[in-house]
JSON list of C-alpha atoms in Angstrom, two decimals:
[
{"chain": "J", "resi": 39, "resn": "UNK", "atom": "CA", "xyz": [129.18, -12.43, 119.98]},
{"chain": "J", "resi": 40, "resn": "UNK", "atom": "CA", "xyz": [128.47, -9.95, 122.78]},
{"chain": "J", "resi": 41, "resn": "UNK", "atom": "CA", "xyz": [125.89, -10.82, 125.95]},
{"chain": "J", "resi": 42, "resn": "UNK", "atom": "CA", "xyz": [123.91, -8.10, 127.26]},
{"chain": "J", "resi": 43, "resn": "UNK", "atom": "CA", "xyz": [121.84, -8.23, 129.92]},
{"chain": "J", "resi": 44, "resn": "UNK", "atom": "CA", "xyz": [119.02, -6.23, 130.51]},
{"chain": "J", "resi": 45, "resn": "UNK", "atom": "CA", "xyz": [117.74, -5.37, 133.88]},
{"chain": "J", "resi": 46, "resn": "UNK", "atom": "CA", "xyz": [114.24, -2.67, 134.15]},
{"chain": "J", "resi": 47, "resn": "UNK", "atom": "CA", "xyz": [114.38, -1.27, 137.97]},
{"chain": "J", "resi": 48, "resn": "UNK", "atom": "CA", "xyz": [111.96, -1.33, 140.50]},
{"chain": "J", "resi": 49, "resn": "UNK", "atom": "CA", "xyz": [109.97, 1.42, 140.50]},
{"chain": "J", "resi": 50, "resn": "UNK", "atom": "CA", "xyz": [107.73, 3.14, 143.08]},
{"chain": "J", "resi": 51, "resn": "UNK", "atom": "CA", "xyz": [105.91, 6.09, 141.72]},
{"chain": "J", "resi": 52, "resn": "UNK", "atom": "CA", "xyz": [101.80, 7.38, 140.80]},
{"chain": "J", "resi": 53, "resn": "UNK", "atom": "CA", "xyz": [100.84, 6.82, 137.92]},
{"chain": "J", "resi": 54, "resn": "UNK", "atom": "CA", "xyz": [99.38, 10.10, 138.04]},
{"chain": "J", "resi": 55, "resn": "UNK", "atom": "CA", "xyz": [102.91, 11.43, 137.97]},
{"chain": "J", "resi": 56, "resn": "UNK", "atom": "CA", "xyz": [103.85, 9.12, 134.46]},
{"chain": "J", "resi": 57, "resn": "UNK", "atom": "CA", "xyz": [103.46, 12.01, 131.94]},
{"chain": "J", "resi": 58, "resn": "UNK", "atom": "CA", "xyz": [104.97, 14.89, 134.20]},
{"chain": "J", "resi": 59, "resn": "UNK", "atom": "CA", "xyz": [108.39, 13.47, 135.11]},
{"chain": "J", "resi": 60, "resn": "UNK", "atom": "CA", "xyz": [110.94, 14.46, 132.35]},
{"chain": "J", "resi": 61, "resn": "UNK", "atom": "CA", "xyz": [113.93, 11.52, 131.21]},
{"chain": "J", "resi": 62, "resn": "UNK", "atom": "CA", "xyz": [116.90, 12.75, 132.83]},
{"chain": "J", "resi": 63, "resn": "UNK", "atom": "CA", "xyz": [119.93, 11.49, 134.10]},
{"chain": "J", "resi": 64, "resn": "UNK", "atom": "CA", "xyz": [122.21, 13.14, 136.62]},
{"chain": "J", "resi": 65, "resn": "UNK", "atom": "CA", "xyz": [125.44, 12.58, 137.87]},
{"chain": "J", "resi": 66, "resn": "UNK", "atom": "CA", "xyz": [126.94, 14.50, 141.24]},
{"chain": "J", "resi": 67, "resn": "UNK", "atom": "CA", "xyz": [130.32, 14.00, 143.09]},
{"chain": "J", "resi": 68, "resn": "UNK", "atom": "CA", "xyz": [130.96, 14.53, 146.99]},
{"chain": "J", "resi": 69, "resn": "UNK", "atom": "CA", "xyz": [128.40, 12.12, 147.95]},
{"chain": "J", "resi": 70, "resn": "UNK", "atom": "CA", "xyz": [128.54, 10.31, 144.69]},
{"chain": "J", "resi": 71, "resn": "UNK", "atom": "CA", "xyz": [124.66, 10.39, 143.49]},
{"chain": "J", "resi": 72, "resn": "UNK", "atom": "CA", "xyz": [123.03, 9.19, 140.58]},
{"chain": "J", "resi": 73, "resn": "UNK", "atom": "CA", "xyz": [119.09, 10.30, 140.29]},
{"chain": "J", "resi": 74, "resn": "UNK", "atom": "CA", "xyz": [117.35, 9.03, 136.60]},
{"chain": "J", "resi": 75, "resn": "UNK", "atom": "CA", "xyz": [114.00, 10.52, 135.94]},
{"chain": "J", "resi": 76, "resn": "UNK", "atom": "CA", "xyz": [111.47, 9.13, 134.04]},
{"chain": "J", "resi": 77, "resn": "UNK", "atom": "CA", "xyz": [107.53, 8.47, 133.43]},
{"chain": "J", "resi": 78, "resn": "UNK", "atom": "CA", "xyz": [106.57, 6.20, 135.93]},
{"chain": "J", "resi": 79, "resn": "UNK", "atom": "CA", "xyz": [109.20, 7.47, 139.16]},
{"chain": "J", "resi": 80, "resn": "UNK", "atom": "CA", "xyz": [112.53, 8.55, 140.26]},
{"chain": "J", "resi": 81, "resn": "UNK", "atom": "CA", "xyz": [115.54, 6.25, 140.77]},
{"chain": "J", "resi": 82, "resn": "UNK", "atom": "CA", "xyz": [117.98, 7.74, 143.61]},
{"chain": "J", "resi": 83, "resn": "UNK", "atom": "CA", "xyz": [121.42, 5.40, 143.41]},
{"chain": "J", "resi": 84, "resn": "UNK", "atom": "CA", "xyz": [124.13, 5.74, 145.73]},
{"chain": "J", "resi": 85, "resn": "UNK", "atom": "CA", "xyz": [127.83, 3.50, 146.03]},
{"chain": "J", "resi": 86, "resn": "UNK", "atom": "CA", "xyz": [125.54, 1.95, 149.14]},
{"chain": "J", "resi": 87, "resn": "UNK", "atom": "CA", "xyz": [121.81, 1.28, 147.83]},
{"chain": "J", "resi": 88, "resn": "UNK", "atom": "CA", "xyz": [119.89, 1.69, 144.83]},
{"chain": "J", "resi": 89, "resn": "UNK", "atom": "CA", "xyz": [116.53, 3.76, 146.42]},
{"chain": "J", "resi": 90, "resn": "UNK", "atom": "CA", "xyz": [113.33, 4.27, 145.00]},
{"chain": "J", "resi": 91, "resn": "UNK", "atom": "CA", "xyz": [111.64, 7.63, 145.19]},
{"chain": "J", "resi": 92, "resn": "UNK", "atom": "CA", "xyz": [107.97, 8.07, 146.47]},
{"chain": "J", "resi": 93, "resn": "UNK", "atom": "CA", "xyz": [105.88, 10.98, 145.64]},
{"chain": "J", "resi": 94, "resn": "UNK", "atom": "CA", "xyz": [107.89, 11.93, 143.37]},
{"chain": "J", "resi": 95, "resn": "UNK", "atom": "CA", "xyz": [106.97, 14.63, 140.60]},
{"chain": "J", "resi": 96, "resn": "UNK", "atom": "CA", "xyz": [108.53, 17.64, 138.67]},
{"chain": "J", "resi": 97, "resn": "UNK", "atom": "CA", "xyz": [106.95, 20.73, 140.01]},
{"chain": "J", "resi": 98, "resn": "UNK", "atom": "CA", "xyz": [108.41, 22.47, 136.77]},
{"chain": "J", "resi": 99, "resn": "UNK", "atom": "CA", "xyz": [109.68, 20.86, 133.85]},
{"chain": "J", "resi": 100, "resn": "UNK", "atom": "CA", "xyz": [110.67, 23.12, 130.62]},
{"chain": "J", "resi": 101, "resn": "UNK", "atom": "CA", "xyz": [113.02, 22.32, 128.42]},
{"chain": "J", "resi": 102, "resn": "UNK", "atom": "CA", "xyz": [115.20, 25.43, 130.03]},
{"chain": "J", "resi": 103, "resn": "UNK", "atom": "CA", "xyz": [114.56, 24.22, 133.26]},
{"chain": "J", "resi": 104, "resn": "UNK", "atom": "CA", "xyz": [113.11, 21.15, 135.71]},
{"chain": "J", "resi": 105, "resn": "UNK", "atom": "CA", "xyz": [112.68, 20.72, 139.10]},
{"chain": "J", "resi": 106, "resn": "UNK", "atom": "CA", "xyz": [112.21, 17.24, 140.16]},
{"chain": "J", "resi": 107, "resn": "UNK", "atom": "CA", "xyz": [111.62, 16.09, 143.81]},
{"chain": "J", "resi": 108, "resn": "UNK", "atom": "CA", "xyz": [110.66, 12.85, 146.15]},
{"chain": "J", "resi": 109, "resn": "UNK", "atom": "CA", "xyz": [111.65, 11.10, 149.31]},
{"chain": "J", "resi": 110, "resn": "UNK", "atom": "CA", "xyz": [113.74, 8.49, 149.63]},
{"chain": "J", "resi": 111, "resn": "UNK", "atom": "CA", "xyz": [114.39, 6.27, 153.16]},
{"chain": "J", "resi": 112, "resn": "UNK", "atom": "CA", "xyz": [117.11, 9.06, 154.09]},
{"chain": "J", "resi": 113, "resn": "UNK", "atom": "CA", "xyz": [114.59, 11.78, 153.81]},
{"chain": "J", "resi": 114, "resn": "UNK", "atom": "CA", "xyz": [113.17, 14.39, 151.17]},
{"chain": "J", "resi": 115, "resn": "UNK", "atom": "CA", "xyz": [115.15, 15.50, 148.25]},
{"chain": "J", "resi": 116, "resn": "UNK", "atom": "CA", "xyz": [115.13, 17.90, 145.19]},
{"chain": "J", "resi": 117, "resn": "UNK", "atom": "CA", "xyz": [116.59, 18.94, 142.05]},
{"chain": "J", "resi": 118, "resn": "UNK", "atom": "CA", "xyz": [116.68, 21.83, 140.31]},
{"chain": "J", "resi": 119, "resn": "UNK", "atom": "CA", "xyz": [117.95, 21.12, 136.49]},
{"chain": "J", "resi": 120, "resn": "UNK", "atom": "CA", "xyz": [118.95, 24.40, 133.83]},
{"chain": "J", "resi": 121, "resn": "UNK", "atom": "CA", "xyz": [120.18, 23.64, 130.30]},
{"chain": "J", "resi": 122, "resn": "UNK", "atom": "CA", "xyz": [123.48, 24.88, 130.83]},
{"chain": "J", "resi": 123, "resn": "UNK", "atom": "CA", "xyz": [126.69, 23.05, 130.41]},
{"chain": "J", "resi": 124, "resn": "UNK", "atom": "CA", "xyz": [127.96, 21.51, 133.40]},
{"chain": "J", "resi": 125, "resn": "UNK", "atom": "CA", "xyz": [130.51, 18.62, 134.79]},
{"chain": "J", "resi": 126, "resn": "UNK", "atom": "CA", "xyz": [130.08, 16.05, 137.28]},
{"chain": "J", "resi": 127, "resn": "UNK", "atom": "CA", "xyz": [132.89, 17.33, 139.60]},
{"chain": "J", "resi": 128, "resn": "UNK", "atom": "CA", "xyz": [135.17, 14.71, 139.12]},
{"chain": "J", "resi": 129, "resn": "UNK", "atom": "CA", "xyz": [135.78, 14.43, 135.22]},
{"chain": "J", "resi": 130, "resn": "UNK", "atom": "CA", "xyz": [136.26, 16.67, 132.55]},
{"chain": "J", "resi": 131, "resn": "UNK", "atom": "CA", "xyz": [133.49, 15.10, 130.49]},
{"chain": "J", "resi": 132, "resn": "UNK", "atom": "CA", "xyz": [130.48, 17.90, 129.65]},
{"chain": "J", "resi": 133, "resn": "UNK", "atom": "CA", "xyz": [127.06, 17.38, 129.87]},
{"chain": "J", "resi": 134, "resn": "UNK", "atom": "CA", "xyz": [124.38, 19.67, 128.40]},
{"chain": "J", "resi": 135, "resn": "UNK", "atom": "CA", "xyz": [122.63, 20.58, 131.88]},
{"chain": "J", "resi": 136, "resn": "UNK", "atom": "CA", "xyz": [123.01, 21.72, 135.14]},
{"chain": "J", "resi": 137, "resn": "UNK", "atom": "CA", "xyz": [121.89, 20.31, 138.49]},
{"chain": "J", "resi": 138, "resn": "UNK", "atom": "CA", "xyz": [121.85, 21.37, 142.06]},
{"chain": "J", "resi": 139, "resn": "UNK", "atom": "CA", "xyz": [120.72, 18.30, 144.44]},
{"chain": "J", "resi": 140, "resn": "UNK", "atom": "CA", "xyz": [119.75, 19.37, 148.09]},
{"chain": "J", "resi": 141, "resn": "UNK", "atom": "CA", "xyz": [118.80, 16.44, 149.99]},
{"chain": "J", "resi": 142, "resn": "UNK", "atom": "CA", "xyz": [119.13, 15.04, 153.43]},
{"chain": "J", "resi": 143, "resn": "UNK", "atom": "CA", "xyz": [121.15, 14.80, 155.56]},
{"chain": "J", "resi": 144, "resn": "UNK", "atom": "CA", "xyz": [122.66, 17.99, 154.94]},
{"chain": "J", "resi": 145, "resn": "UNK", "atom": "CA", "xyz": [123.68, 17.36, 151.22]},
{"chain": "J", "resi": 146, "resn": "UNK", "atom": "CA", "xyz": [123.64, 20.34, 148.41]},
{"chain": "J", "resi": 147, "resn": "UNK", "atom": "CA", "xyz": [126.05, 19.76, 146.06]},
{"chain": "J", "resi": 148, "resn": "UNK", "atom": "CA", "xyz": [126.06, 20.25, 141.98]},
{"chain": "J", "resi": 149, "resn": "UNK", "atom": "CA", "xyz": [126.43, 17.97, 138.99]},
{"chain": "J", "resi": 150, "resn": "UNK", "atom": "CA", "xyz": [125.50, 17.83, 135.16]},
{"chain": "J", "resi": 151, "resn": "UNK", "atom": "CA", "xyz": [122.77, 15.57, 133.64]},
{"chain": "J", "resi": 152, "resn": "UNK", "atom": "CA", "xyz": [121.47, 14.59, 130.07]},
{"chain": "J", "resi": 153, "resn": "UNK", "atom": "CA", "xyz": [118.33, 14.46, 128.93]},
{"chain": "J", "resi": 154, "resn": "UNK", "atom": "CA", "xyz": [116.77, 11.68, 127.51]},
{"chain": "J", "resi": 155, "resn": "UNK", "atom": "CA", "xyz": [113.88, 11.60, 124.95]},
{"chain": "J", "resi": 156, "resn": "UNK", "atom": "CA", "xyz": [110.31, 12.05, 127.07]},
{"chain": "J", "resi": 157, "resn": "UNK", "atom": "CA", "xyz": [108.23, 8.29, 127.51]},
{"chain": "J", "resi": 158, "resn": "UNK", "atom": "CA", "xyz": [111.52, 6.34, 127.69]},
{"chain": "J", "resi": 159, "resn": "UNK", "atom": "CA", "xyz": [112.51, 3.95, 130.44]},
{"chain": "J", "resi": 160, "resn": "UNK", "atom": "CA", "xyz": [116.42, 3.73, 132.15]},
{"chain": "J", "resi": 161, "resn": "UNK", "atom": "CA", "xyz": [117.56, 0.05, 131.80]},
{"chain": "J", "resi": 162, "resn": "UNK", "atom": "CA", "xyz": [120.94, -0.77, 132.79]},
{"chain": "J", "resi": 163, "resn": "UNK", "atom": "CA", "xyz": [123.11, -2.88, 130.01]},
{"chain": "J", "resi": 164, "resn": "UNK", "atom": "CA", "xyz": [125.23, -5.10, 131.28]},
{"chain": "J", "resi": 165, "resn": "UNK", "atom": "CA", "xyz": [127.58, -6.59, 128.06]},
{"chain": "J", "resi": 166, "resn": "UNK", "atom": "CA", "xyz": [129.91, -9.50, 129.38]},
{"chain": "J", "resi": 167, "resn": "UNK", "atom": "CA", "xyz": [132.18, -9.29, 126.40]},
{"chain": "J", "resi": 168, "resn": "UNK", "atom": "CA", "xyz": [133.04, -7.10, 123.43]},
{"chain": "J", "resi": 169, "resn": "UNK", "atom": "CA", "xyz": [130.87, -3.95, 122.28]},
{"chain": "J", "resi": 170, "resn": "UNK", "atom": "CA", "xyz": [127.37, -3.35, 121.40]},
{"chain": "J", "resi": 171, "resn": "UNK", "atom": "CA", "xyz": [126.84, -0.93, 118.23]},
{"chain": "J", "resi": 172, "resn": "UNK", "atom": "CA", "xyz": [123.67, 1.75, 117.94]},
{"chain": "J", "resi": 173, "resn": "UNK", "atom": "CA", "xyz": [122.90, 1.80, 114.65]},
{"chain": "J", "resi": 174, "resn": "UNK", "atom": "CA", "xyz": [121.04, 4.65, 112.69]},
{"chain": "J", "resi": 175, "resn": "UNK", "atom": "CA", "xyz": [118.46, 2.36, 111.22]},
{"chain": "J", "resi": 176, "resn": "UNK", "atom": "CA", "xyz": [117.07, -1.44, 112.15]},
{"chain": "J", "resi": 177, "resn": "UNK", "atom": "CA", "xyz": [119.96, -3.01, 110.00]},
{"chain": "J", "resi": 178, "resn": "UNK", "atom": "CA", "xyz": [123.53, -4.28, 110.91]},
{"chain": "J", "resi": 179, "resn": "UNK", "atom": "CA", "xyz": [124.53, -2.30, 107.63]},
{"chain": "J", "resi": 180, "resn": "UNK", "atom": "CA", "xyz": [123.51, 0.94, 108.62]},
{"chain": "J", "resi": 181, "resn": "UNK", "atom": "CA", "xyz": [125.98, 3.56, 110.02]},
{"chain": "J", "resi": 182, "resn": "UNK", "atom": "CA", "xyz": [127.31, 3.28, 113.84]},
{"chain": "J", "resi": 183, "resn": "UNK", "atom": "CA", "xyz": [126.28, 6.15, 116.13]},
{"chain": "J", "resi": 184, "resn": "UNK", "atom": "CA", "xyz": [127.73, 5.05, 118.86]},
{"chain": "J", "resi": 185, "resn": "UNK", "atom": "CA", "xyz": [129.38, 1.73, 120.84]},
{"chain": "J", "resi": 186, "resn": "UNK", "atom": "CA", "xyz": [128.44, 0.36, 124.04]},
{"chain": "J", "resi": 187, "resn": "UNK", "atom": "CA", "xyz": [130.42, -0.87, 127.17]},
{"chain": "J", "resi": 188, "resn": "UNK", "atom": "CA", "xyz": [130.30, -2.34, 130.01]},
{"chain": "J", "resi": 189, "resn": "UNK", "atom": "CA", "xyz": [128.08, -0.38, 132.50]},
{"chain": "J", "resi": 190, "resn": "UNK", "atom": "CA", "xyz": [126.58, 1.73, 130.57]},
{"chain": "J", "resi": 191, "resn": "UNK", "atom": "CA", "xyz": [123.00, 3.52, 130.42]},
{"chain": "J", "resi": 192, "resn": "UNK", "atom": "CA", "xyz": [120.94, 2.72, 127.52]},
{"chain": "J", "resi": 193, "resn": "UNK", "atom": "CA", "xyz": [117.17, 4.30, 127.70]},
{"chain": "J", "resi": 194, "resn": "UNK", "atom": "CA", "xyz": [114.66, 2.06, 125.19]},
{"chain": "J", "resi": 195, "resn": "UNK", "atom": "CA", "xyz": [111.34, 2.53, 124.05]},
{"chain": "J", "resi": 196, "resn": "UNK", "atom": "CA", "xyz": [110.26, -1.00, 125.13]},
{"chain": "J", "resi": 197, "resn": "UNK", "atom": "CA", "xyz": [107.18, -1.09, 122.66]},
{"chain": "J", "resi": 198, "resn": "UNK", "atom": "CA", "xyz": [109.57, -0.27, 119.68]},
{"chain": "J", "resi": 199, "resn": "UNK", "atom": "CA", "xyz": [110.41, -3.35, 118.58]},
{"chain": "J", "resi": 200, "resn": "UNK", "atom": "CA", "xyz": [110.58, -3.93, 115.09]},
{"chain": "J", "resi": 201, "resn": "UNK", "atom": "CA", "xyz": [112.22, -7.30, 112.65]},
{"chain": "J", "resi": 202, "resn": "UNK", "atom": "CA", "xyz": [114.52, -8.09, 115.57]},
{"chain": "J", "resi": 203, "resn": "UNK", "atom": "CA", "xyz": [115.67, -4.53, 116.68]},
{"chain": "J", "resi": 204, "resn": "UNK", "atom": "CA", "xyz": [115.26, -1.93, 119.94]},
{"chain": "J", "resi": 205, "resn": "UNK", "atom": "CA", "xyz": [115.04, 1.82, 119.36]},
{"chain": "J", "resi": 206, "resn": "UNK", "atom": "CA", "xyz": [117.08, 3.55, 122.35]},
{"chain": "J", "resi": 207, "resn": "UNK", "atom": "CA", "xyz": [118.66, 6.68, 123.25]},
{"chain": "J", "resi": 208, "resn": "UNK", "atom": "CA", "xyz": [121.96, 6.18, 124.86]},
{"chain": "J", "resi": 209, "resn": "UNK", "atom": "CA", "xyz": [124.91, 8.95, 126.26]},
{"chain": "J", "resi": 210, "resn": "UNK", "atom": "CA", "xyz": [127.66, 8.79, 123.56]},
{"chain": "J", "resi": 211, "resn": "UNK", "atom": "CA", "xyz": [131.07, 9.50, 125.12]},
{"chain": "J", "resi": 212, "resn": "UNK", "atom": "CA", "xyz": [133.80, 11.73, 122.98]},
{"chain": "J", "resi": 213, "resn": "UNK", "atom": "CA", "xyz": [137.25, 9.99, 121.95]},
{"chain": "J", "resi": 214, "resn": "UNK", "atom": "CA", "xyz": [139.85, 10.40, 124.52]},
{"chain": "J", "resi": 215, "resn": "UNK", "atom": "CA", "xyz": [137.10, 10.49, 127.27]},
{"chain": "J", "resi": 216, "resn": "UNK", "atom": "CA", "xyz": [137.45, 14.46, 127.20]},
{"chain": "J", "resi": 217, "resn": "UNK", "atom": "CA", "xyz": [135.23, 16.90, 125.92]},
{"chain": "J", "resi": 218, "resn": "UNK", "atom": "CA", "xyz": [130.49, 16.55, 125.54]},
{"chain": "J", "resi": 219, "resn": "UNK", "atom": "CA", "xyz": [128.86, 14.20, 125.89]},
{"chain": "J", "resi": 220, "resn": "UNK", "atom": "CA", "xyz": [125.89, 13.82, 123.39]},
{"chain": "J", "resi": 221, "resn": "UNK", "atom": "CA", "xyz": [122.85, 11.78, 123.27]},
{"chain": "J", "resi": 222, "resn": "UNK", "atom": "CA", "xyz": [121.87, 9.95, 120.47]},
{"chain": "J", "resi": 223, "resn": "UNK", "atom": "CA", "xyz": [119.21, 7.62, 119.11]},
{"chain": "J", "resi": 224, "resn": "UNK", "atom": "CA", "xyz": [119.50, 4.49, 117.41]},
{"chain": "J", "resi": 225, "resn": "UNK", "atom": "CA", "xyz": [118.82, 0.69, 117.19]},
{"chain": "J", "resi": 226, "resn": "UNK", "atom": "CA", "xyz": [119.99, -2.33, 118.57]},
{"chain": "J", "resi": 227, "resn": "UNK", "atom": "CA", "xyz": [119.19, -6.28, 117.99]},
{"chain": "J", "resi": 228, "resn": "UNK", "atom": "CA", "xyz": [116.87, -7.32, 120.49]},
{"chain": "J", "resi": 229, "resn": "UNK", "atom": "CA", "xyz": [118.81, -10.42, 120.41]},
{"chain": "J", "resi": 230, "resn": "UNK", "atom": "CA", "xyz": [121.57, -8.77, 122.60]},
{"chain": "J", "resi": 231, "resn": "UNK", "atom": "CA", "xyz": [119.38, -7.56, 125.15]},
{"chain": "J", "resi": 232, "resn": "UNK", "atom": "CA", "xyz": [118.42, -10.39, 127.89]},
{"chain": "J", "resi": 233, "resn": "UNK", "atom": "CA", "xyz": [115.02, -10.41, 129.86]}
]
């Protein structure tokens, strides 16, 4: 039986900004950034530190376009999201938006993001062995959507709970690791996911 443990990030963010940041999460190459948007702040991860984002906000948020911004302990940041296919520089793996991240010191570079269901939360899954299944209904019988690995992102509605099971929206990779990546919602047992 699979482990997972669950681990909700410290955030730093208004809660005047909760319903005006949009659930994204983007991925950029040449310095390797992660930013993950979502009600209640803006996570800004690098190889070196996980940093938390103050003031941040989207100034615009469609679902064409979103421009998200905040400061982290390097200085201010931004950026500017378009629903058009783009790559994270470094694999051929497609992800339905485009993102242009201009921070300091003297970074602009471009990635791709997803975009996750509004209200959600990031939490990072951690599985120690074997694969965790998303299923299309609270029920081990129910069809698979997608399987789960090591490291990956799953975003959960924390208050849906229901009989044992978690609704979240997670990034489903294609076979062969080429090709879009899609995100889909689903269920998992609670039972997997550690506090």
């Amino acid at each position: 039986m699979a482990v997972v443990a669950l681990v909700l990030p410290a955030l730093v963010g208004s809660p005047a900004y909760a319903s005006a940041i949009p659930s994204y999460s983007c991925v950029f190459t040449e310095p390797f950034v992660v930013i993950d948007s979502f009600p209640g702040g803006i996570r800004y991860t690098t190889p070196e530190a996980v940093l938390t984002a103050t003031g941040a906000a989207a100034s615009t948020s469609t679902e064409a376009k979103a421009i998200l911004g905040g400061e982290v302990k390097t200085g201010p940041f931004s950026v500017t999201i378009a629903k058009k296919p783009g790559t994270d520089g470094m694999s051929s793996l497609i992800r339905p938006y485009v993102a242009t991240l201009t921070a300091k010191p003297a970074i602009n570079v471009t990635g791709a993001c997803l975009r996750y269901p509004d209200g959600t939360a990031p939490r990072k899954v951690a599985i120690r062995s074997g694969k965790l299944n998303v299923r299309t209904k609270a029920s081990v019988s129910s069809a698979k959507l997608a399987q789960l690995s090591a490291g990956v992102s799953v975003w959960a509605f924390p208050e849906k709970v229901s009989n044992g099971w978690v609704h979240v929206a997670a990034g489903k990779y294609p076979a062969g690791g080429d090709g879009a990546i899609t995100v889909v919602e689903g269920y998992v047992p609670d039972e997997f996911l550690a506090r």
